Amino acid sequence: MRTKVKFLIDPNNIPKTVGNEYTVKGWVKTVRDQKTFTFIEINDGSCFGNLQVIADANLPDFKAMIAKLTTGASVAVTGVIIESPGQNQHIELRAQSLKVLGGADPESYPLQKKRHSFEFLRTIAHLRPRTNTFGAVARVRNALAFATHAFFQSRGFLYINTPIITAADCEGAGQMFQVTTLDLKAPAKTKEGAIDYAQDFFGKPTYLTVSGQLNGESYACALSDVYTFGPTFRAENSNTARHLAEFWMIEPELAFADLQDNMECAETYIKYILKYVLETCPDDMKFFNQYIEPGIIERLEKVINTPFEHATYTYAIRILEKSGKKFEFPVSWGVDLQSEHERYLTEEFFQKPVILTDYPRKLKAFYMRDNSDGKTVAAMDVLVPKIGEIIGGSQREERIDVLDKKMREFGLSPESYWWYMELRKYGSVPHAGFGAGFERLVQFATGLDNIRDVIPFPRFPGKADF
Ligand code: 4AD
Ligand code: MG
């Protein structure tokens, strides 16, 4: 039976492990060859720390084996746990038998002991999870996902799965990847010479979804509170440190709820998952605190312990106009907020997360509920330092006549959204929801600068490797 490193190096387990025999399997981080002993650091990904193995030169076949014991090699070691005289660890494993399962040629193995740039590591995305940083990111990402389910489940939300392939453009922004089985070299044509989508797989044009929200609303309008957590896709040509073409989104939808309820849910959710990560990934967080973003633990603790700020879009514009700052994109009422504006508000002006509400209706998607001023909608964006927008959401337009009129105004046909309209025709209720960008949450929790480094295999313009 194999035991994970996490269990063995946990100081709480020491009294019961010392003197007992265990088998450990993992990858060699470093080897220090002394005359009579060899020290081998082994990591199996179960935790940040390594297990120190001490191998006696008298072990059978030791000479032949030590040549293959290089950084990156996979090994199986059986031995006895002893208390360690060393400063850096409480225990070590004194090997009784040691097997190299797969060697790693030191001439070509790209992850030698020095520090590598994140740019370089992106070119070896299949091996980068073996580094300290990417192992830690993977564990924190896992903890954030688990905490997401724990949070919504504890509030009685049902986890639902919404389709990946869809005919509807939820955000109405036209940034969708098309899905087709038509022969691109010679697609079927109609009499008029247009592409004949009746011949396509689904009999009409289809796309990868940009959001599961519309389907989520259908289930919320039956089951009260639901959430999806799945991949979403945007064919936007944004080469930035916070955009991906494929990213994961958490989308709760709350029935019998207004914007206030929505904001409360979003704030409590963010605080819950950050607290969970600080509690369950202390070693990974200590590493980020030391090497990635000094002070991040304190910053997250402050986020957890202080109420978020609230401001309307209109007020935010006034703040930006009065800031005396020269922005690349000039500010006036009605403009879309750019990253530089969002970051000024949350980092410099409020110096904490802020929820902006009541955006101009023209800037936001068709489904957002019109306010009575005729100019704004019940929208909310949660902005956080370093990232800017981390969550976008709104109260939904539940009045069928208002929605019908607005869709026509926005150039959408209510007929093609007939099922969405019927949610307003039969038993309509006030409801609200939001989308949290999962990778932006991971960035926020780890301090990593580039979103491409918080998803295992990033997809962005020009890159779909691995
Ligand atoms: O603001 P967005 O576009 O909102 C929606 O899609 C709504 N339908 C969500 C809802 O109400 N159910 O996107 C939501 C969040 C953003 O705040 C951002 O965190 C993230 O998704 N996001 C991206 N993350 C990475 N790369 C991209 N290209 C992203 N676009 C949006
Ligand atoms: Mg948004």
JSON list of N, CA and C in Angstrom, two decimals, residues 236-270:
[
{"chain": "A", "resi": 236, "resn": "GLU", "atom": "N", "xyz": [-13.17, 36.39, -28.17]},
{"chain": "A", "resi": 236, "resn": "GLU", "atom": "CA", "xyz": [-12.78, 37.80, -28.21]},
{"chain": "A", "resi": 236, "resn": "GLU", "atom": "C", "xyz": [-11.27, 37.86, -28.37]},
{"chain": "A", "resi": 237, "resn": "ASN", "atom": "N", "xyz": [-10.82, 38.77, -29.18]},
{"chain": "A", "resi": 237, "resn": "ASN", "atom": "CA", "xyz": [-9.40, 38.81, -29.49]},
{"chain": "A", "resi": 237, "resn": "ASN", "atom": "C", "xyz": [-8.66, 39.65, -28.44]},
{"chain": "A", "resi": 238, "resn": "SER", "atom": "N", "xyz": [-8.76, 39.21, -27.17]},
{"chain": "A", "resi": 238, "resn": "SER", "atom": "CA", "xyz": [-8.14, 39.97, -26.08]},
{"chain": "A", "resi": 238, "resn": "SER", "atom": "C", "xyz": [-6.88, 39.27, -25.62]},
{"chain": "A", "resi": 239, "resn": "ASN", "atom": "N", "xyz": [-5.76, 39.89, -25.90]},
{"chain": "A", "resi": 239, "resn": "ASN", "atom": "CA", "xyz": [-4.49, 39.33, -25.45]},
{"chain": "A", "resi": 239, "resn": "ASN", "atom": "C", "xyz": [-4.07, 39.97, -24.14]},
{"chain": "A", "resi": 240, "resn": "THR", "atom": "N", "xyz": [-4.85, 39.76, -23.10]},
{"chain": "A", "resi": 240, "resn": "THR", "atom": "CA", "xyz": [-4.53, 40.41, -21.84]},
{"chain": "A", "resi": 240, "resn": "THR", "atom": "C", "xyz": [-4.24, 39.37, -20.77]},
{"chain": "A", "resi": 241, "resn": "ALA", "atom": "N", "xyz": [-3.78, 39.84, -19.61]},
{"chain": "A", "resi": 241, "resn": "ALA", "atom": "CA", "xyz": [-3.46, 38.95, -18.50]},
{"chain": "A", "resi": 241, "resn": "ALA", "atom": "C", "xyz": [-4.70, 38.52, -17.73]},
{"chain": "A", "resi": 242, "resn": "ARG", "atom": "N", "xyz": [-5.90, 38.92, -18.21]},
{"chain": "A", "resi": 242, "resn": "ARG", "atom": "CA", "xyz": [-7.12, 38.48, -17.50]},
{"chain": "A", "resi": 242, "resn": "ARG", "atom": "C", "xyz": [-8.20, 37.95, -18.44]},
{"chain": "A", "resi": 243, "resn": "HIS", "atom": "N", "xyz": [-7.82, 37.64, -19.68]},
{"chain": "A", "resi": 243, "resn": "HIS", "atom": "CA", "xyz": [-8.79, 37.05, -20.61]},
{"chain": "A", "resi": 243, "resn": "HIS", "atom": "C", "xyz": [-8.30, 35.71, -21.14]},
{"chain": "A", "resi": 244, "resn": "LEU", "atom": "N", "xyz": [-9.21, 34.76, -21.21]},
{"chain": "A", "resi": 244, "resn": "LEU", "atom": "CA", "xyz": [-8.94, 33.48, -21.85]},
{"chain": "A", "resi": 244, "resn": "LEU", "atom": "C", "xyz": [-10.05, 33.24, -22.87]},
{"chain": "A", "resi": 245, "resn": "ALA", "atom": "N", "xyz": [-9.76, 32.40, -23.86]},
{"chain": "A", "resi": 245, "resn": "ALA", "atom": "CA", "xyz": [-10.81, 32.04, -24.82]},
{"chain": "A", "resi": 245, "resn": "ALA", "atom": "C", "xyz": [-11.68, 30.93, -24.24]},
{"chain": "A", "resi": 246, "resn": "GLU", "atom": "N", "xyz": [-11.11, 30.15, -23.32]},
{"chain": "A", "resi": 246, "resn": "GLU", "atom": "CA", "xyz": [-11.86, 29.10, -22.63]},
{"chain": "A", "resi": 246, "resn": "GLU", "atom": "C", "xyz": [-11.63, 29.29, -21.14]},
{"chain": "A", "resi": 247, "resn": "PHE", "atom": "N", "xyz": [-12.69, 29.56, -20.42]},
{"chain": "A", "resi": 247, "resn": "PHE", "atom": "CA", "xyz": [-12.53, 29.74, -18.97]},
{"chain": "A", "resi": 247, "resn": "PHE", "atom": "C", "xyz": [-13.72, 29.11, -18.26]},
{"chain": "A", "resi": 248, "resn": "TRP", "atom": "N", "xyz": [-13.60, 28.97, -16.96]},
{"chain": "A", "resi": 248, "resn": "TRP", "atom": "CA", "xyz": [-14.65, 28.33, -16.17]},
{"chain": "A", "resi": 248, "resn": "TRP", "atom": "C", "xyz": [-15.43, 29.40, -15.41]},
{"chain": "A", "resi": 249, "resn": "MET", "atom": "N", "xyz": [-16.72, 29.19, -15.34]},
{"chain": "A", "resi": 249, "resn": "MET", "atom": "CA", "xyz": [-17.55, 30.20, -14.69]},
{"chain": "A", "resi": 249, "resn": "MET", "atom": "C", "xyz": [-18.51, 29.54, -13.70]},
{"chain": "A", "resi": 250, "resn": "ILE", "atom": "N", "xyz": [-18.67, 30.18, -12.56]},
{"chain": "A", "resi": 250, "resn": "ILE", "atom": "CA", "xyz": [-19.64, 29.77, -11.56]},
{"chain": "A", "resi": 250, "resn": "ILE", "atom": "C", "xyz": [-20.83, 30.70, -11.70]},
{"chain": "A", "resi": 251, "resn": "GLU", "atom": "N", "xyz": [-22.00, 30.14, -11.98]},
{"chain": "A", "resi": 251, "resn": "GLU", "atom": "CA", "xyz": [-23.17, 30.98, -12.22]},
{"chain": "A", "resi": 251, "resn": "GLU", "atom": "C", "xyz": [-24.36, 30.56, -11.35]},
{"chain": "A", "resi": 252, "resn": "PRO", "atom": "N", "xyz": [-24.52, 31.21, -10.21]},
{"chain": "A", "resi": 252, "resn": "PRO", "atom": "CA", "xyz": [-25.71, 30.97, -9.41]},
{"chain": "A", "resi": 252, "resn": "PRO", "atom": "C", "xyz": [-26.88, 31.78, -9.94]},
{"chain": "A", "resi": 253, "resn": "GLU", "atom": "N", "xyz": [-28.07, 31.27, -9.77]},
{"chain": "A", "resi": 253, "resn": "GLU", "atom": "CA", "xyz": [-29.28, 31.98, -10.15]},
{"chain": "A", "resi": 253, "resn": "GLU", "atom": "C", "xyz": [-30.27, 31.83, -9.00]},
{"chain": "A", "resi": 254, "resn": "LEU", "atom": "N", "xyz": [-30.75, 32.97, -8.48]},
{"chain": "A", "resi": 254, "resn": "LEU", "atom": "CA", "xyz": [-31.58, 32.97, -7.27]},
{"chain": "A", "resi": 254, "resn": "LEU", "atom": "C", "xyz": [-33.00, 33.41, -7.63]},
{"chain": "A", "resi": 255, "resn": "ALA", "atom": "N", "xyz": [-33.98, 32.57, -7.32]},
{"chain": "A", "resi": 255, "resn": "ALA", "atom": "CA", "xyz": [-35.36, 32.97, -7.57]},
{"chain": "A", "resi": 255, "resn": "ALA", "atom": "C", "xyz": [-35.90, 33.73, -6.36]},
{"chain": "A", "resi": 256, "resn": "PHE", "atom": "N", "xyz": [-36.93, 34.53, -6.60]},
{"chain": "A", "resi": 256, "resn": "PHE", "atom": "CA", "xyz": [-37.52, 35.37, -5.55]},
{"chain": "A", "resi": 256, "resn": "PHE", "atom": "C", "xyz": [-36.42, 36.23, -4.91]},
{"chain": "A", "resi": 257, "resn": "ALA", "atom": "N", "xyz": [-35.59, 36.80, -5.77]},
{"chain": "A", "resi": 257, "resn": "ALA", "atom": "CA", "xyz": [-34.44, 37.55, -5.27]},
{"chain": "A", "resi": 257, "resn": "ALA", "atom": "C", "xyz": [-34.25, 38.82, -6.09]},
{"chain": "A", "resi": 258, "resn": "ASP", "atom": "N", "xyz": [-33.75, 39.86, -5.43]},
{"chain": "A", "resi": 258, "resn": "ASP", "atom": "CA", "xyz": [-33.44, 41.11, -6.14]},
{"chain": "A", "resi": 258, "resn": "ASP", "atom": "C", "xyz": [-31.94, 41.37, -6.10]},
{"chain": "A", "resi": 259, "resn": "LEU", "atom": "N", "xyz": [-31.55, 42.57, -6.53]},
{"chain": "A", "resi": 259, "resn": "LEU", "atom": "CA", "xyz": [-30.12, 42.88, -6.63]},
{"chain": "A", "resi": 259, "resn": "LEU", "atom": "C", "xyz": [-29.43, 42.84, -5.26]},
{"chain": "A", "resi": 260, "resn": "GLN", "atom": "N", "xyz": [-30.15, 43.27, -4.22]},
{"chain": "A", "resi": 260, "resn": "GLN", "atom": "CA", "xyz": [-29.58, 43.22, -2.87]},
{"chain": "A", "resi": 260, "resn": "GLN", "atom": "C", "xyz": [-29.21, 41.78, -2.48]},
{"chain": "A", "resi": 261, "resn": "ASP", "atom": "N", "xyz": [-30.15, 40.86, -2.71]},
{"chain": "A", "resi": 261, "resn": "ASP", "atom": "CA", "xyz": [-29.90, 39.45, -2.39]},
{"chain": "A", "resi": 261, "resn": "ASP", "atom": "C", "xyz": [-28.71, 38.93, -3.19]},
{"chain": "A", "resi": 262, "resn": "ASN", "atom": "N", "xyz": [-28.64, 39.34, -4.44]},
{"chain": "A", "resi": 262, "resn": "ASN", "atom": "CA", "xyz": [-27.57, 38.92, -5.34]},
{"chain": "A", "resi": 262, "resn": "ASN", "atom": "C", "xyz": [-26.21, 39.39, -4.82]},
{"chain": "A", "resi": 263, "resn": "MET", "atom": "N", "xyz": [-26.17, 40.66, -4.39]},
{"chain": "A", "resi": 263, "resn": "MET", "atom": "CA", "xyz": [-24.90, 41.22, -3.90]},
{"chain": "A", "resi": 263, "resn": "MET", "atom": "C", "xyz": [-24.47, 40.55, -2.60]},
{"chain": "A", "resi": 264, "resn": "GLU", "atom": "N", "xyz": [-25.44, 40.27, -1.76]},
{"chain": "A", "resi": 264, "resn": "GLU", "atom": "CA", "xyz": [-25.12, 39.60, -0.49]},
{"chain": "A", "resi": 264, "resn": "GLU", "atom": "C", "xyz": [-24.52, 38.23, -0.78]},
{"chain": "A", "resi": 265, "resn": "CYS", "atom": "N", "xyz": [-25.13, 37.51, -1.73]},
{"chain": "A", "resi": 265, "resn": "CYS", "atom": "CA", "xyz": [-24.66, 36.16, -2.09]},
{"chain": "A", "resi": 265, "resn": "CYS", "atom": "C", "xyz": [-23.23, 36.23, -2.64]},
{"chain": "A", "resi": 266, "resn": "ALA", "atom": "N", "xyz": [-22.97, 37.17, -3.52]},
{"chain": "A", "resi": 266, "resn": "ALA", "atom": "CA", "xyz": [-21.65, 37.28, -4.15]},
{"chain": "A", "resi": 266, "resn": "ALA", "atom": "C", "xyz": [-20.57, 37.60, -3.12]},
{"chain": "A", "resi": 267, "resn": "GLU", "atom": "N", "xyz": [-20.85, 38.54, -2.24]},
{"chain": "A", "resi": 267, "resn": "GLU", "atom": "CA", "xyz": [-19.85, 38.93, -1.23]},
{"chain": "A", "resi": 267, "resn": "GLU", "atom": "C", "xyz": [-19.58, 37.78, -0.27]},
{"chain": "A", "resi": 268, "resn": "THR", "atom": "N", "xyz": [-20.65, 37.13, 0.19]},
{"chain": "A", "resi": 268, "resn": "THR", "atom": "CA", "xyz": [-20.46, 36.03, 1.14]},
{"chain": "A", "resi": 268, "resn": "THR", "atom": "C", "xyz": [-19.72, 34.87, 0.47]},
{"chain": "A", "resi": 269, "resn": "TYR", "atom": "N", "xyz": [-20.02, 34.65, -0.80]},
{"chain": "A", "resi": 269, "resn": "TYR", "atom": "CA", "xyz": [-19.36, 33.58, -1.55]},
{"chain": "A", "resi": 269, "resn": "TYR", "atom": "C", "xyz": [-17.85, 33.82, -1.64]},
{"chain": "A", "resi": 270, "resn": "ILE", "atom": "N", "xyz": [-17.47, 35.01, -2.06]},
{"chain": "A", "resi": 270, "resn": "ILE", "atom": "CA", "xyz": [-16.03, 35.31, -2.20]},
{"chain": "A", "resi": 270, "resn": "ILE", "atom": "C", "xyz": [-15.31, 35.13, -0.87]}
]
